[in-house]
Amino acid sequence: MITASDRTVLAESISVFASLKEVEEVYHYAEGTAPGADYAVNSKLLQELKDRR
């Protein structure tokens, strides 16, 4: 479960792992979860997962 961050705790970065039915939905999920926030997606891993299907 992902919830709002605690703004009193400062962190350089966090890692979030989500399980989605469609690999391509990760971009919509990330933008919907944290609109306007910086995030990075491991596109190489996503392509490997997509190729397995």
mmCIF file of C-alpha atoms in Angstrom:
data_model
loop_
_atom_site.group_PDB
_atom_site.id
_atom_site.type_symbol
_atom_site.label_atom_id
_atom_site.label_comp_id
_atom_site.label_asym_id
_atom_site.label_seq_id
_atom_site.Cartn_x
_atom_site.Cartn_y
_atom_site.Cartn_z
ATOM 1 C CA MET A 1 0.000 0.000 0.000
ATOM 2 C CA ILE A 2 1.352 3.401 -0.898
ATOM 3 C CA THR A 3 0.217 6.345 1.163
ATOM 4 C CA ALA A 4 1.083 10.013 1.402
ATOM 5 C CA SER A 5 4.635 10.647 2.474
ATOM 6 C CA ASP A 6 5.534 12.020 5.866
ATOM 7 C CA ARG A 7 6.858 15.468 4.986
ATOM 8 C CA THR A 8 8.715 15.688 8.310
ATOM 9 C CA VAL A 9 11.102 12.920 7.222
ATOM 10 C CA LEU A 10 13.629 13.937 4.583
ATOM 11 C CA ALA A 11 14.970 11.305 2.217
ATOM 12 C CA GLU A 12 17.259 11.457 -0.790
ATOM 13 C CA SER A 13 15.193 8.836 -2.569
ATOM 14 C CA ILE A 14 12.786 5.977 -2.052
ATOM 15 C CA SER A 15 12.097 2.804 -3.996
ATOM 16 C CA VAL A 16 8.565 1.682 -4.738
ATOM 17 C CA PHE A 17 7.660 -1.669 -6.209
ATOM 18 C CA ALA A 18 4.203 -2.208 -7.687
ATOM 19 C CA SER A 19 2.606 -5.208 -9.319
ATOM 20 C CA LEU A 20 0.532 -4.288 -12.364
ATOM 21 C CA LYS A 21 -1.355 -6.476 -14.825
ATOM 22 C CA GLU A 22 -0.115 -4.515 -17.844
ATOM 23 C CA VAL A 23 3.564 -3.510 -17.962
ATOM 24 C CA GLU A 24 2.822 -0.321 -19.913
ATOM 25 C CA GLU A 25 0.538 0.958 -17.149
ATOM 26 C CA VAL A 26 3.551 1.751 -14.949
ATOM 27 C CA TYR A 27 3.795 5.255 -16.444
ATOM 28 C CA HIS A 28 0.123 6.054 -15.762
ATOM 29 C CA TYR A 29 0.455 4.566 -12.294
ATOM 30 C CA ALA A 30 3.535 6.621 -11.415
ATOM 31 C CA GLU A 31 2.055 9.900 -12.632
ATOM 32 C CA GLY A 32 -1.267 9.206 -10.913
ATOM 33 C CA THR A 33 0.415 8.270 -7.639
ATOM 34 C CA ALA A 34 2.758 11.257 -7.446
ATOM 35 C CA PRO A 35 1.719 13.875 -10.008
ATOM 36 C CA GLY A 36 4.521 16.281 -10.817
ATOM 37 C CA ALA A 37 7.105 14.338 -8.791
ATOM 38 C CA ASP A 38 10.371 13.139 -10.293
ATOM 39 C CA TYR A 39 10.563 9.407 -10.826
ATOM 40 C CA ALA A 40 12.625 6.935 -12.799
ATOM 41 C CA VAL A 41 11.388 3.787 -14.470
ATOM 42 C CA ASN A 42 13.669 0.863 -15.286
ATOM 43 C CA SER A 43 12.720 0.720 -18.972
ATOM 44 C CA LYS A 44 15.144 -2.152 -19.698
ATOM 45 C CA LEU A 45 13.437 -4.326 -17.088
ATOM 46 C CA LEU A 46 9.999 -3.293 -18.366
ATOM 47 C CA GLN A 47 10.965 -4.330 -21.898
ATOM 48 C CA GLU A 48 12.205 -7.699 -20.625
ATOM 49 C CA LEU A 49 8.927 -8.257 -18.787
ATOM 50 C CA LYS A 50 6.936 -7.239 -21.851
ATOM 51 C CA ASP A 51 8.959 -9.612 -24.058
ATOM 52 C CA ARG A 52 8.146 -12.532 -21.727
ATOM 53 C CA ARG A 53 4.422 -12.172 -22.388
#
